[in-house]
PDB file of C-alpha atoms and ligand atoms in Angstrom:
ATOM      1  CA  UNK A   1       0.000   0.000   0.000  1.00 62.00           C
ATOM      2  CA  UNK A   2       1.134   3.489  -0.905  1.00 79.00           C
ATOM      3  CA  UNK A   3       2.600   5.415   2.094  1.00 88.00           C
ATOM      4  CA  UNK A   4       0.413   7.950   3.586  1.00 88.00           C
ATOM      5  CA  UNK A   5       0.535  10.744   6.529  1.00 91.00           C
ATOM      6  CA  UNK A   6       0.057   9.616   9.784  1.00 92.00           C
ATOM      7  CA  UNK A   7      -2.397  12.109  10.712  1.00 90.00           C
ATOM      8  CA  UNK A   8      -4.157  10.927   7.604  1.00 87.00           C
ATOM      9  CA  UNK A   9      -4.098   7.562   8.601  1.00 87.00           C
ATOM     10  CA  UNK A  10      -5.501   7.497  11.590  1.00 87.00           C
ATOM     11  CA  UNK A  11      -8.128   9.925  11.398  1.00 84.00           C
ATOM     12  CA  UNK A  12      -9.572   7.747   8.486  1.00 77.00           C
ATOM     13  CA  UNK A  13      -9.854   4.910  11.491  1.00 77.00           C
ATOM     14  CA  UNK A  14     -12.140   7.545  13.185  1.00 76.00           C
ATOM     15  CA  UNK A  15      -9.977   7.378  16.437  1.00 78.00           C
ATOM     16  CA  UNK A  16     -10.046  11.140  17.469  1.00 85.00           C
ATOM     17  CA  UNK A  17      -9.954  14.138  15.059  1.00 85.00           C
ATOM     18  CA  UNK A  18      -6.915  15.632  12.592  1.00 86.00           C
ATOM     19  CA  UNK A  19      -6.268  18.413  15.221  1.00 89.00           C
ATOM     20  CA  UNK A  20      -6.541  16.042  18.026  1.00 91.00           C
ATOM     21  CA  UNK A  21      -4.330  13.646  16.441  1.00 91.00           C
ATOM     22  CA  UNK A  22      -1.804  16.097  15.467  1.00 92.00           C
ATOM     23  CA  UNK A  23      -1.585  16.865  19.196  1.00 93.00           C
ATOM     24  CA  UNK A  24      -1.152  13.020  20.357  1.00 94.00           C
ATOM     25  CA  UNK A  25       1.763  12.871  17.627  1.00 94.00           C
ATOM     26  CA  UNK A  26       3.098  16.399  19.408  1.00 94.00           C
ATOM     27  CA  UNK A  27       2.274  14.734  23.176  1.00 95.00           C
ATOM     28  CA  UNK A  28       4.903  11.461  22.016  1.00 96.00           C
ATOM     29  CA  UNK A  29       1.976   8.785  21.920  1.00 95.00           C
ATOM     30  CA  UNK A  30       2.399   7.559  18.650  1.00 95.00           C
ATOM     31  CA  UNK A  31       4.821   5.193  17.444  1.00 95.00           C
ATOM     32  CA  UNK A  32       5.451   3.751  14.746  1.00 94.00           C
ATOM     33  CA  UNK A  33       7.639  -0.120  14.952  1.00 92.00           C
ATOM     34  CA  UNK A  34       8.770   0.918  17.812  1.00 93.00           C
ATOM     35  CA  UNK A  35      10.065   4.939  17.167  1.00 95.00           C
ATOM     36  CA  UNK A  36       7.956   7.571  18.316  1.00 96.00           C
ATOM     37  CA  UNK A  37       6.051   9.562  15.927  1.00 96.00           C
ATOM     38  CA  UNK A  38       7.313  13.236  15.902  1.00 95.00           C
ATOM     39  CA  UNK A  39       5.468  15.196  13.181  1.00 94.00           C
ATOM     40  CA  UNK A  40       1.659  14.439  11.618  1.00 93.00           C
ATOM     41  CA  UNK A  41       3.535  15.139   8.078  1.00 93.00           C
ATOM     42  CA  UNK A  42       5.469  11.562   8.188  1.00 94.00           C
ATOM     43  CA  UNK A  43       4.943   8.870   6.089  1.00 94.00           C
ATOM     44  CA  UNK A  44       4.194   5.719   6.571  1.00 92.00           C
ATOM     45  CA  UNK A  45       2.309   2.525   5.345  1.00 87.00           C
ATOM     46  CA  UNK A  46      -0.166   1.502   7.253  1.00 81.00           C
ATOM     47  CA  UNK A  47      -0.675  -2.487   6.341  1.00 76.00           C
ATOM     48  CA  UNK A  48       2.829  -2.778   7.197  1.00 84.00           C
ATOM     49  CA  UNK A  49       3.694  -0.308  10.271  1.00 88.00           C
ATOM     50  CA  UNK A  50       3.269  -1.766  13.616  1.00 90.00           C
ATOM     51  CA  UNK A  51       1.397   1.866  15.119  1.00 91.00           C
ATOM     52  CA  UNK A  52       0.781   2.120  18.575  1.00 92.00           C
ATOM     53  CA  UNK A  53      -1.358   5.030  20.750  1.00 92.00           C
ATOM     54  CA  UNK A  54      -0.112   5.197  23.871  1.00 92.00           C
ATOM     55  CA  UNK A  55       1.613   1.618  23.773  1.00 92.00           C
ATOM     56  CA  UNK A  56      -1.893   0.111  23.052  1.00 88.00           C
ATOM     57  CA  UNK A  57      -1.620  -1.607  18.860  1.00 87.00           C
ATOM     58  CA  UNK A  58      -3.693   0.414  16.567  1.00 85.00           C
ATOM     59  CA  UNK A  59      -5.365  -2.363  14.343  1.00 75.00           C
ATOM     60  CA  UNK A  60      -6.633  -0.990  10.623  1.00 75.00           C
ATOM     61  CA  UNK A  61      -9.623  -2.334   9.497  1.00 78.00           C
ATOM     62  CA  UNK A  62     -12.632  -0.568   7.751  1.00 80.00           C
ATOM     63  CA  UNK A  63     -15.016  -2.148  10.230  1.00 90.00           C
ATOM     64  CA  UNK A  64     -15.426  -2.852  13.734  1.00 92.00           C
ATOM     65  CA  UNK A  65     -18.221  -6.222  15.029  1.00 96.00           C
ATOM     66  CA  UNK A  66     -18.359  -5.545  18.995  1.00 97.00           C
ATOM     67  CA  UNK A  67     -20.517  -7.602  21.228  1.00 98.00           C
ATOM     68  CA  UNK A  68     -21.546  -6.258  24.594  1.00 98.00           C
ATOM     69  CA  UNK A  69     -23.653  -7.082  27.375  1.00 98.00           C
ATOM     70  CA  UNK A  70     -25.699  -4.226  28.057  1.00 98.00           C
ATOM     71  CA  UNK A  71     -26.292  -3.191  31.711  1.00 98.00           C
ATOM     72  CA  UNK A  72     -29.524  -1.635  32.734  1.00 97.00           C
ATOM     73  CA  UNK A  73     -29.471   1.820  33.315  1.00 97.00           C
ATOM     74  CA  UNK A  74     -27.174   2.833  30.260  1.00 97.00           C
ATOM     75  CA  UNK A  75     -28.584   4.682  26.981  1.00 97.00           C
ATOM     76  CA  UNK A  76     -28.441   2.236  23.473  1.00 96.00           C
ATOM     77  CA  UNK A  77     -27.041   5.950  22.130  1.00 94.00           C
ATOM     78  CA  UNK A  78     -24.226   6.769  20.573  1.00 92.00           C
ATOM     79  CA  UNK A  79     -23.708   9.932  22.526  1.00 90.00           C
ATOM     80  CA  UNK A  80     -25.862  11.650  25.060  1.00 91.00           C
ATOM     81  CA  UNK A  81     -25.760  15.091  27.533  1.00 91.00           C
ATOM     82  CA  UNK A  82     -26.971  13.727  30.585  1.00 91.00           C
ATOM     83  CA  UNK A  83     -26.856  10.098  30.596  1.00 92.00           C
ATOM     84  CA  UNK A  84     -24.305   7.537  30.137  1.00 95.00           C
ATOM     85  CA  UNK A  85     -24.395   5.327  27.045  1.00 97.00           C
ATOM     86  CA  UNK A  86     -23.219   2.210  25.686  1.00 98.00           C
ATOM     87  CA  UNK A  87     -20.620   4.147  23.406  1.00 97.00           C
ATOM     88  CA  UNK A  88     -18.892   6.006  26.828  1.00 96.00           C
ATOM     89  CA  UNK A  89     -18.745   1.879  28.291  1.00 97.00           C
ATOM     90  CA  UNK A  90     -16.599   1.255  25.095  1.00 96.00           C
ATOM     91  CA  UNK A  91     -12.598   0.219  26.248  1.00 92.00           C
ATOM     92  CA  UNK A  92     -10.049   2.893  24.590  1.00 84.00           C
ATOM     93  CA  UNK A  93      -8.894   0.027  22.420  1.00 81.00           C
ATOM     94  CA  UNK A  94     -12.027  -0.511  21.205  1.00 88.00           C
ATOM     95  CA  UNK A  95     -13.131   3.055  20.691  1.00 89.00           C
ATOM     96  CA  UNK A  96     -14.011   4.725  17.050  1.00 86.00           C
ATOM     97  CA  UNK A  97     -16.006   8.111  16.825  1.00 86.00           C
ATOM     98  CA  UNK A  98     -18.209   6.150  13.853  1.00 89.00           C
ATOM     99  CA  UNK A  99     -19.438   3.384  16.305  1.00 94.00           C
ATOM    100  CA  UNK A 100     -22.867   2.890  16.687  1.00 97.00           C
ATOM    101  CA  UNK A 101     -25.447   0.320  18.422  1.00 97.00           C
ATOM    102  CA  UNK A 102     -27.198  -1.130  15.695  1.00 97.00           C
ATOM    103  CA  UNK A 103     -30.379  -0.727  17.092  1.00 91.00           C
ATOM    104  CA  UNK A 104     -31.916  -0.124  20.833  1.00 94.00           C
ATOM    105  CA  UNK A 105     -32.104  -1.745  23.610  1.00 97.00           C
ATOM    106  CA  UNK A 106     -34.710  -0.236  26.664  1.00 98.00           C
ATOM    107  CA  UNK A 107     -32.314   1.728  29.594  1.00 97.00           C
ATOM    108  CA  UNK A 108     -33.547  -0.982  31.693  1.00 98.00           C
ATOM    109  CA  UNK A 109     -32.994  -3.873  28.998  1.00 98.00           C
ATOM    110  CA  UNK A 110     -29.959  -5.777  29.716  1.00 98.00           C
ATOM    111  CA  UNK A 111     -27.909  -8.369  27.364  1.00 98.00           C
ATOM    112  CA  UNK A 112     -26.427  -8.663  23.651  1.00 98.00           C
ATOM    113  CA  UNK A 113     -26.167  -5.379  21.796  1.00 98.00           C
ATOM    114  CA  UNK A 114     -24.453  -5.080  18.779  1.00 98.00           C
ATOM    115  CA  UNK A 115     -21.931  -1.672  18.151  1.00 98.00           C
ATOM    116  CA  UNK A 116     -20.673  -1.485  15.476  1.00 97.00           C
ATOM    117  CA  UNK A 117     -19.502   1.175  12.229  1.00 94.00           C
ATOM    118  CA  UNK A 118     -20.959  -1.142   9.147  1.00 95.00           C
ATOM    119  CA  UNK A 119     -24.219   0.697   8.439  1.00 96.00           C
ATOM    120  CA  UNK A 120     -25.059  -1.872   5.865  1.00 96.00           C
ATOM    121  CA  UNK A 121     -25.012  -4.742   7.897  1.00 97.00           C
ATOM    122  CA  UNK A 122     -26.971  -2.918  10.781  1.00 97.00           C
ATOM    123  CA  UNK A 123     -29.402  -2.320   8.861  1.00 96.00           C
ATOM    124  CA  UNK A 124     -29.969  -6.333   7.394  1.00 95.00           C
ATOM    125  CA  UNK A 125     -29.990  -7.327  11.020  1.00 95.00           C
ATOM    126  CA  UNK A 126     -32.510  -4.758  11.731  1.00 94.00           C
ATOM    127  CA  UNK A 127     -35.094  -5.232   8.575  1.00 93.00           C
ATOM    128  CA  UNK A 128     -37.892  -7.435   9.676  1.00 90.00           C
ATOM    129  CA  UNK A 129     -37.224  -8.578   6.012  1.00 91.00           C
ATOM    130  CA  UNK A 130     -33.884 -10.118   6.867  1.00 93.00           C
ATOM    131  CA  UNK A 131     -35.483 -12.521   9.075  1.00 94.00           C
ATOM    132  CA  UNK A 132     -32.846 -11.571  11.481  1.00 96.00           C
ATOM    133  CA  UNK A 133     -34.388 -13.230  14.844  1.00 96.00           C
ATOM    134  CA  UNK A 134     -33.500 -12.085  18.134  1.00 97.00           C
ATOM    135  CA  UNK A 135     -34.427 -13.733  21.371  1.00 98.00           C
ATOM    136  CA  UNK A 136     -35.346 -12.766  24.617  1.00 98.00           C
ATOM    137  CA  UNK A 137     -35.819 -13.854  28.181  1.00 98.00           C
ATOM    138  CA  UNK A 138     -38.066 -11.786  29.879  1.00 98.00           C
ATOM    139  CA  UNK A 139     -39.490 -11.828  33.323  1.00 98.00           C
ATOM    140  CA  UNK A 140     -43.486 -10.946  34.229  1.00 98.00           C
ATOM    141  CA  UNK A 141     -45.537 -10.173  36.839  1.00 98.00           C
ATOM    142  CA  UNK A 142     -47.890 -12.726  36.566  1.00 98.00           C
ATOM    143  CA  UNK A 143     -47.635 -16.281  35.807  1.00 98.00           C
ATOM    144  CA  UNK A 144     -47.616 -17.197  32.296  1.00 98.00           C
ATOM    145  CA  UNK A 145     -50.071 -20.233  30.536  1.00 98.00           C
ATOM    146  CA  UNK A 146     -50.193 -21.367  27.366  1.00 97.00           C
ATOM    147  CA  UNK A 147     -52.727 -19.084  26.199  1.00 97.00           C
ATOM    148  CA  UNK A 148     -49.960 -16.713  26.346  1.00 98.00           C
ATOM    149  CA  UNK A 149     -48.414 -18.567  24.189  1.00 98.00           C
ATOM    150  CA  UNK A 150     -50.550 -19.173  21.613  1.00 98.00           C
ATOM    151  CA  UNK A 151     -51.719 -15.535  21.382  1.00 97.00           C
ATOM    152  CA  UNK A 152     -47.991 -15.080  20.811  1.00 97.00           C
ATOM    153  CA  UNK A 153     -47.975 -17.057  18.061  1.00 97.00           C
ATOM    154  CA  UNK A 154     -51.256 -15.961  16.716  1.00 96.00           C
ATOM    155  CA  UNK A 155     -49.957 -12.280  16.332  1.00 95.00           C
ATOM    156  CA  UNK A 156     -50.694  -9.742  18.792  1.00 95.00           C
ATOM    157  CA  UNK A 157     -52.777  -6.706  18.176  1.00 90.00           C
ATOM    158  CA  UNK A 158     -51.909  -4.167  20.589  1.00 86.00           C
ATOM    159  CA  UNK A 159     -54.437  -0.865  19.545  1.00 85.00           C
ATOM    160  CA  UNK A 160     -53.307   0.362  15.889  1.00 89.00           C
ATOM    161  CA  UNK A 161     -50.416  -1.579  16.208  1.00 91.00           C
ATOM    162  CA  UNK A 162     -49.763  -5.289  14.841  1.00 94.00           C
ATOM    163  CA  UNK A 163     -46.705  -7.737  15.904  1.00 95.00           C
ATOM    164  CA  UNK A 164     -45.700 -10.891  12.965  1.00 94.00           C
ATOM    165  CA  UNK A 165     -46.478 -13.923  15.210  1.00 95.00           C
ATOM    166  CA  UNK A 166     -43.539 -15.174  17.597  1.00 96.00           C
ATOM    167  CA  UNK A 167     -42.760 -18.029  19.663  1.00 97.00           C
ATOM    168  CA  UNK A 168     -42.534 -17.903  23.126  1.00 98.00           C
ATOM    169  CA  UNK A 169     -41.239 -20.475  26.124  1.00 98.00           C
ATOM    170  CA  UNK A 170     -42.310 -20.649  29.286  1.00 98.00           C
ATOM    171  CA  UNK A 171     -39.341 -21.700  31.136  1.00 98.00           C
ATOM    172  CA  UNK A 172     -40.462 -20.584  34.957  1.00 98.00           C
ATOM    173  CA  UNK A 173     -43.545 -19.936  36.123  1.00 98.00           C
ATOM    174  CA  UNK A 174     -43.140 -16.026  35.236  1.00 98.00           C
ATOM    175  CA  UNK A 175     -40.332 -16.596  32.731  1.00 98.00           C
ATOM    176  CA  UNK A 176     -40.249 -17.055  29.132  1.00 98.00           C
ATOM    177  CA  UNK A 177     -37.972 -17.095  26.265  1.00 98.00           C
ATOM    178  CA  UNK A 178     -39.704 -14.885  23.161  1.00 98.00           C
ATOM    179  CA  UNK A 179     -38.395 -14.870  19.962  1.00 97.00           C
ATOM    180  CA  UNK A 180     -38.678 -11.861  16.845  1.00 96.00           C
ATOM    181  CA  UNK A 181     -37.534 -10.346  13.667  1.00 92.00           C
ATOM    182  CA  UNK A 182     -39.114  -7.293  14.181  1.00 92.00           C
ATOM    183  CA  UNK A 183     -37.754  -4.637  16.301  1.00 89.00           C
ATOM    184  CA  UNK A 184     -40.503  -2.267  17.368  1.00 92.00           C
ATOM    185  CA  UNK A 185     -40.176   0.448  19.592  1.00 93.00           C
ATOM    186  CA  UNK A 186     -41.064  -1.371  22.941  1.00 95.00           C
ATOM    187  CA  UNK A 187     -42.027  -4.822  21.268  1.00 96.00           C
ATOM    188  CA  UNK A 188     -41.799  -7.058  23.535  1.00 97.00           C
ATOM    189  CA  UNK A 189     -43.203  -5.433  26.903  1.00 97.00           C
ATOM    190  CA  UNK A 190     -46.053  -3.932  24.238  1.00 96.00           C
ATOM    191  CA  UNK A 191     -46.223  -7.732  23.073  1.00 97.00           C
ATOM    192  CA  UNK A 192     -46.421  -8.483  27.252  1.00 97.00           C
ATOM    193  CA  UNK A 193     -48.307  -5.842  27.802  1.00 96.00           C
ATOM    194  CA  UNK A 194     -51.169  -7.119  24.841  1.00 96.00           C
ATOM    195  CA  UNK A 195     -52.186 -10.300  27.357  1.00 97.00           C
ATOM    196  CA  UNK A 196     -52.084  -8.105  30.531  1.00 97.00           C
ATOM    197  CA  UNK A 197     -48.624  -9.027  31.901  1.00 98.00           C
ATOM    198  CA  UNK A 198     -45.983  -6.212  32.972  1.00 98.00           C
ATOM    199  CA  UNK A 199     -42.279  -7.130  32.135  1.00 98.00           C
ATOM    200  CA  UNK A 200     -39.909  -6.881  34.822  1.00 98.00           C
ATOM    201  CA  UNK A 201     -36.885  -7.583  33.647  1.00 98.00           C
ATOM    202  CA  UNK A 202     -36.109  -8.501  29.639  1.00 98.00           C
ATOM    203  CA  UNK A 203     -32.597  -9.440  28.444  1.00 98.00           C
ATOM    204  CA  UNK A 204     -31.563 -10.129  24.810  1.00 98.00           C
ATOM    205  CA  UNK A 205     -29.591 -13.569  24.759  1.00 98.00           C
ATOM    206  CA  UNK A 206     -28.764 -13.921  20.645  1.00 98.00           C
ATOM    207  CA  UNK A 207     -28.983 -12.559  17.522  1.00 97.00           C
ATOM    208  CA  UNK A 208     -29.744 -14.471  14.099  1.00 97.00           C
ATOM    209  CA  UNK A 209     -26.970 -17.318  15.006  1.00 97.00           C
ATOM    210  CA  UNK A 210     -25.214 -15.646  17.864  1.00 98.00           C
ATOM    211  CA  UNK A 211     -25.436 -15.817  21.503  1.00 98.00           C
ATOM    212  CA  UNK A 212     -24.400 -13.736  24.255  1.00 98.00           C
ATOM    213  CA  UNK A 213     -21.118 -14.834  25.634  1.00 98.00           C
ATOM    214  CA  UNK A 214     -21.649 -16.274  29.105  1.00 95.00           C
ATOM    215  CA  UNK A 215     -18.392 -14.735  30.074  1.00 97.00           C
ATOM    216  CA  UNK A 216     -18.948 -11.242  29.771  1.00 98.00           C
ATOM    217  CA  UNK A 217     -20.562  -9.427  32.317  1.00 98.00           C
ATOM    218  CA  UNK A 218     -22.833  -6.485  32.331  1.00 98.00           C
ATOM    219  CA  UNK A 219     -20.987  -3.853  30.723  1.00 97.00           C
ATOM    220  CA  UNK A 220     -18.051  -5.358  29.470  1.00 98.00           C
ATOM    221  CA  UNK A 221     -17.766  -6.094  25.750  1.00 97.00           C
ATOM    222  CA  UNK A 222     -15.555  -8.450  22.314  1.00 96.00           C
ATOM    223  CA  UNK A 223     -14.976  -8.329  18.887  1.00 96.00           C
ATOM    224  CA  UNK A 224     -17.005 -11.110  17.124  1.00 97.00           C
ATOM    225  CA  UNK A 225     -15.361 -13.445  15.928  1.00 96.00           C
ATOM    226  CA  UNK A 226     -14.858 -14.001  12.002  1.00 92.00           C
ATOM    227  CA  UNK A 227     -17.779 -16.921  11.981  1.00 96.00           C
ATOM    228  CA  UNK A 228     -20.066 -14.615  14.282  1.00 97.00           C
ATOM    229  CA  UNK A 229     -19.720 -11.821  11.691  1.00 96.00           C
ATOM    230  CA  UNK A 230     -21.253 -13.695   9.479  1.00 96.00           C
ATOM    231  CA  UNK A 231     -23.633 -15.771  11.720  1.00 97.00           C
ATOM    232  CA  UNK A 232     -24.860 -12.537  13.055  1.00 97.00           C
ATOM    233  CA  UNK A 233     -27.022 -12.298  10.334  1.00 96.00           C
ATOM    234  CA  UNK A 234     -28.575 -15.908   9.827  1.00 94.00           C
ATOM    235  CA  UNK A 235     -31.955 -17.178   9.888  1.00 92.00           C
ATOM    236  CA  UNK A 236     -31.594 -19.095  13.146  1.00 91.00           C
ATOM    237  CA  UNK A 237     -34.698 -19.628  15.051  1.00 89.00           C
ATOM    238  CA  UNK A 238     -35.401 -22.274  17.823  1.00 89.00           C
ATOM    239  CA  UNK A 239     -36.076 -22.156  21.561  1.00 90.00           C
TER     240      UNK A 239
HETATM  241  N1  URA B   1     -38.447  -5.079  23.337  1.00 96.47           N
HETATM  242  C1  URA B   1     -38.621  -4.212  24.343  1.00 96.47           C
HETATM  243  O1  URA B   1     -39.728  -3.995  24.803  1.00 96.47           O
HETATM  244  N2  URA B   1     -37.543  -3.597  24.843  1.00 96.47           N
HETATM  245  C2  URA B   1     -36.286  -3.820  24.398  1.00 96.47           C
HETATM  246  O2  URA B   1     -35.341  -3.244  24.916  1.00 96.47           O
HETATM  247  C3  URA B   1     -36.114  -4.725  23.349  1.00 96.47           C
HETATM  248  C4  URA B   1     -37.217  -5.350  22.826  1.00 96.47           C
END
């Protein structure tokens, strides 16, 4: 690859701004194999240099796949005044201004969110058309039957509003595992909310073919792996 400016460089990975950048090269935060960067004009090509911010490896690639476990209580925003969101939870390493969740999660809806900068694939995940499913555990104030379950699957009419059908597992007395490829504002607890039951608690647990990593904990977040970047977006359904 053709060597270019090291300011250039990494602004076009969306890690701070050009003026911001030109003052880490100033500070003596960048190096590159090893030497520190001393001027934003130098050269270098970026499939080859080893670049480091503050000794942490700067890795170049268009797009960034990150799977965290969403705590209650934070915003699914990329950036907000008052309240903390999922963006601010990011680790330095991990951090690009582009980032995004690709689509929302309640404040007080824990479990696998999605950030990522690939506005394309957001989007397919997100399309009812995709057939993207997502599934959910979520916790009610009443004990669930199987009529609940079968209005689930018979579609639920909530006043002007209409949800595909979905299937739904009890798997505790007021516990059940739902499962949708839309992603309406409020679905499920409007879904909940259609038989008279209040949701308590709702966490999302996968995504098309991808599950929540049991070893994360709230807040804390991966890269996908290769295989999940593309499982993200398959038809997998099943309870
Ligand atoms: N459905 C909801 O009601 N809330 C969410 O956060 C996600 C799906």
């Amino acid at each position: 690859m053709a060597l270019q400016r090291i300011d250039k460089i990494l602004s076009s990975q969306n890690i701070a701004s050009r003026s911001e950048i030109k003052a880490m090269v100033k500070a003596g935060r960048i190096c590159a194999d090893g030497s520190t960067v001393k001027r934003p004009e130098e050269k270098y090509d970026p499939e080859t240099t080893l670049l480091t911010l503050d000794g942490q490896e700067l890795r170049f690639r268009k797009y960034l796949y990150i799977m965290m476990n969403k705590p209650q209580g934070v915003l699914s925003a990329s950036n907000d005044k008052y309240a903390k969101t999922v963006i601010d939870l990011l680790p330095e390493e991990l951090y690009r201004r582009d980032l995004f969740p690709a689509g929302r999660l309640d404040k007080d809806t824990e479990g696998f969110l999605l950030i990522t900068n690939d506005g394309e694939l957001a989007h397919k995940m997100l399309s009812p058309k995709s057939h993207v499913y997502k599934l959910y555990e979520a916790t009610t104030d009443r004990t669930l039957h199987e009529e609940d379950v079968a209005a689930f699957r018979a579609g639920i009419r909530c006043g002007d509003q209409t949800f595909l059908p979905a299937d739904m597992k009890i798997i505790a007395p007021n516990k059940a595992l739902v499962e949708i490829c839309e992603g309406k504002f409020h679905q499920v607890k409007k879904m909940f909310s259609a038989v008279g039951a209040e949701v308590t608690a709702l966490k999302r647990l996968r995504i098309g073919g991808v599950s929540l990593d049991e070893h994360l904990p709230p807040g804390a977040c991966r890269e996908l792996k290769d295989q999940e970047i593309i499982d993200i977006l398959s038809h997998y359904h099943g309870l």
